[in-house]
Tab-separated table of C-alpha atoms in Angstrom:
chain	number	residue	atom	x	y	z
A	1	GLY	CA	-5.354	15.666	-21.026
A	2	SER	CA	-3.153	18.203	-19.230
A	3	ILE	CA	-6.298	18.947	-16.700
A	4	PHE	CA	-5.991	15.196	-15.981
A	5	LEU	CA	-2.113	15.322	-15.421
A	6	GLU	CA	-2.554	18.335	-13.295
A	7	LEU	CA	-5.179	16.644	-11.201
A	8	LEU	CA	-2.944	13.633	-10.934
A	9	SER	CA	0.259	15.581	-9.966
A	10	THR	CA	-1.679	17.702	-7.503
A	11	THR	CA	-3.288	14.838	-5.694
A	12	HIS	CA	0.128	12.998	-5.734
A	13	LYS	CA	1.891	16.090	-4.172
A	14	ILE	CA	-0.722	16.309	-1.604
A	15	LYS	CA	-0.478	12.516	-0.860
A	16	GLN	CA	3.400	12.495	-0.739
A	17	SER	CA	3.509	15.573	1.259
A	18	LEU	CA	1.184	13.960	3.973
A	19	ILE	CA	3.427	11.052	3.931
A	20	LEU	CA	6.470	12.982	4.584
A	21	LEU	CA	4.829	15.010	7.310
A	22	CYS	CA	3.876	11.606	8.984
A	23	LYS	CA	7.719	11.034	9.146
A	24	THR	CA	7.985	13.913	11.579
A	25	ALA	CA	4.515	13.880	13.627
A	26	PRO	CA	1.767	11.580	14.060
A	27	ILE	CA	-1.027	11.895	11.598
A	28	GLU	CA	-3.390	13.371	14.285
A	29	LYS	CA	-1.159	16.103	15.016
A	30	ILE	CA	-1.074	17.163	11.366
A	31	THR	CA	-3.285	20.111	10.341
A	32	VAL	CA	-4.394	21.078	6.744
A	33	LYS	CA	-2.471	24.402	7.283
A	34	GLN	CA	0.689	22.368	7.730
A	35	LEU	CA	-0.054	20.300	4.729
A	36	ILE	CA	-0.654	23.049	2.480
A	37	GLU	CA	2.366	24.989	3.518
A	38	PHE	CA	4.488	21.971	2.912
A	39	THR	CA	2.963	21.216	-0.239
A	40	GLY	CA	3.158	24.802	-1.511
A	41	ILE	CA	-0.705	24.999	-2.668
A	42	SER	CA	-3.198	27.233	-1.500
A	43	ARG	CA	-6.024	26.037	0.767
A	44	ALA	CA	-8.514	26.412	-1.951
A	45	THR	CA	-6.657	24.092	-3.980
A	46	PHE	CA	-6.542	21.515	-1.421
A	47	TYR	CA	-10.259	21.680	-0.737
A	48	ASN	CA	-10.766	21.320	-4.524
A	49	TYR	CA	-9.629	17.697	-4.207
A	50	TYR	CA	-10.104	16.735	-0.701
A	51	THR	CA	-12.598	17.885	2.192
A	52	ASN	CA	-10.275	16.791	5.072
A	53	LEU	CA	-6.913	14.922	5.896
A	54	THR	CA	-8.640	11.669	6.660
A	55	GLU	CA	-9.866	11.812	2.842
A	56	VAL	CA	-6.393	12.121	1.788
A	57	TRP	CA	-5.213	9.225	4.016
A	58	GLN	CA	-8.249	7.069	2.832
A	59	GLN	CA	-6.790	7.610	-0.682
A	60	ILE	CA	-3.297	6.570	0.245
A	61	THR	CA	-4.867	3.254	1.837
A	62	ASN	CA	-6.773	2.624	-1.291
A	63	ASP	CA	-3.666	3.378	-3.554
A	64	VAL	CA	-1.531	0.747	-1.524
A	65	LEU	CA	-4.182	-1.870	-1.796
A	66	PHE	CA	-4.888	-1.146	-5.600
A	67	GLU	CA	-0.996	-1.231	-6.132
A	68	MET	CA	-0.817	-4.408	-4.426
A	69	SER	CA	-3.552	-6.028	-6.486
A	70	THR	CA	-1.692	-4.998	-9.812
A	71	LEU	CA	1.182	-7.172	-9.083
A	72	LYS	CA	1.806	-9.570	-11.897
A	73	LYS	CA	-1.161	-11.951	-12.444
A	74	GLU	CA	0.089	-14.196	-14.924
A	75	PRO	CA	0.512	-17.977	-14.173
A	76	LEU	CA	3.784	-18.862	-13.129
A	77	VAL	CA	5.333	-21.890	-15.006
A	78	ILE	CA	6.408	-24.771	-12.681
A	79	PHE	CA	10.051	-25.456	-12.390
A	80	SER	CA	10.951	-22.145	-14.153
A	81	PHE	CA	13.731	-19.703	-12.868
A	82	SER	CA	11.013	-17.376	-11.909
A	83	ASP	CA	9.561	-19.745	-9.093
A	84	LEU	CA	9.531	-16.870	-6.781
A	85	GLN	CA	8.693	-14.104	-8.972
A	86	LEU	CA	5.273	-13.097	-7.530
A	87	LEU	CA	6.296	-13.411	-3.816
A	88	GLU	CA	9.648	-11.402	-4.865
A	89	GLN	CA	7.462	-8.677	-6.428
A	90	LEU	CA	5.426	-8.644	-3.341
A	91	ALA	CA	8.423	-8.312	-1.128
A	92	GLN	CA	10.081	-5.563	-3.262
A	93	TYR	CA	6.663	-3.720	-3.163
A	94	ILE	CA	6.549	-3.856	0.782
A	95	GLN	CA	10.042	-2.575	0.968
A	96	ARG	CA	9.391	0.246	-1.444
A	97	ARG	CA	6.386	1.290	0.454
A	98	GLN	CA	7.537	0.115	3.949
A	99	PHE	CA	7.014	3.417	5.772
A	100	VAL	CA	3.352	4.024	4.619
A	101	ILE	CA	2.403	0.373	5.073
A	102	ARG	CA	3.835	0.396	8.542
A	103	MET	CA	1.934	3.520	9.256
A	104	LEU	CA	-1.260	2.070	7.939
A	105	LEU	CA	-0.704	-1.203	10.084
A	106	ASN	CA	0.386	0.517	13.258
A	107	LYS	CA	-1.918	0.649	16.514
A	108	SER	CA	-3.301	3.999	15.499
A	109	GLY	CA	-3.786	2.934	11.942
A	110	ASP	CA	-7.136	2.102	10.220
A	111	PRO	CA	-8.454	-1.455	11.482
A	112	GLU	CA	-10.387	-1.645	8.306
A	113	PHE	CA	-6.980	-1.251	6.364
A	114	LEU	CA	-5.464	-4.092	8.414
A	115	GLU	CA	-8.444	-6.513	7.303
A	116	ARG	CA	-8.429	-5.562	3.855
A	117	TRP	CA	-4.326	-5.859	3.479
A	118	GLU	CA	-4.306	-9.249	5.016
A	119	GLN	CA	-7.053	-10.465	2.595
A	120	GLN	CA	-5.153	-8.817	-0.350
A	121	MET	CA	-1.924	-10.615	0.804
A	122	LYS	CA	-3.670	-14.066	1.389
A	123	HIS	CA	-5.119	-13.708	-2.018
A	124	ILE	CA	-1.787	-13.228	-3.647
A	125	ILE	CA	-0.117	-15.984	-1.437
A	126	LEU	CA	-2.675	-18.342	-2.423
A	127	LYS	CA	-2.634	-17.487	-6.093
A	128	TYR	CA	1.047	-18.131	-5.945
A	129	LEU	CA	0.418	-21.482	-4.063
A	130	ASN	CA	-2.272	-22.688	-6.480
A	131	ASP	CA	-0.258	-21.473	-9.507
A	132	LYS	CA	2.531	-23.776	-7.911
A	133	ASN	CA	0.103	-26.784	-7.253
A	134	ILE	CA	1.179	-26.287	-3.731
A	135	TYR	CA	-1.538	-26.857	-1.132
A	136	GLU	CA	-1.922	-24.786	1.726
A	137	LYS	CA	-1.519	-27.875	4.155
A	138	THR	CA	2.044	-28.059	2.901
A	139	ILE	CA	3.054	-24.513	3.287
A	140	PRO	CA	0.327	-22.402	5.518
A	141	VAL	CA	-0.460	-19.017	4.407
A	142	GLY	CA	0.344	-17.839	7.939
A	143	CYS	CA	4.228	-18.554	7.460
A	144	PHE	CA	4.129	-16.172	4.327
A	145	LEU	CA	2.346	-13.448	6.134
A	146	LYS	CA	4.750	-13.639	9.083
A	147	PHE	CA	7.612	-13.372	6.518
A	148	PHE	CA	6.074	-10.183	4.947
A	149	TYR	CA	5.357	-8.669	8.309
A	150	CYS	CA	9.014	-9.040	9.196
A	151	LEU	CA	9.875	-6.893	6.076
A	152	ILE	CA	7.704	-4.031	7.497
A	153	PHE	CA	8.584	-3.988	10.964
């Protein structure tokens, strides 16, 4: 149990430190040396978990996509007061992770992430529309995507 928690907290610290360092410099300018000094871990500890910064960044990318996929999945009841529940959750999630998502979507970000992120967004939005028996012709998914992009940029 405690080894798992240690692993979790070490990898979490490394990822959070990289995100914080990215607020001060572009990721291409950040070195493993800077990251380990900032995180307060040894070089050996870093290399126990990751082979390079790209791998850390890839894990952050996967975390964002996984977190989005775990937003509430239960069907929404038509005419309930929680009509916008899933979309509200998505908006709150995007606002909470705004800096990271913005970095992942910017021009020097990972083009594969953009594609995977848009697919995930479309999946969530289409699920919402289907749960509401609203057809895409009535409200195009693109309108929702533009709204969520506005939350990010």
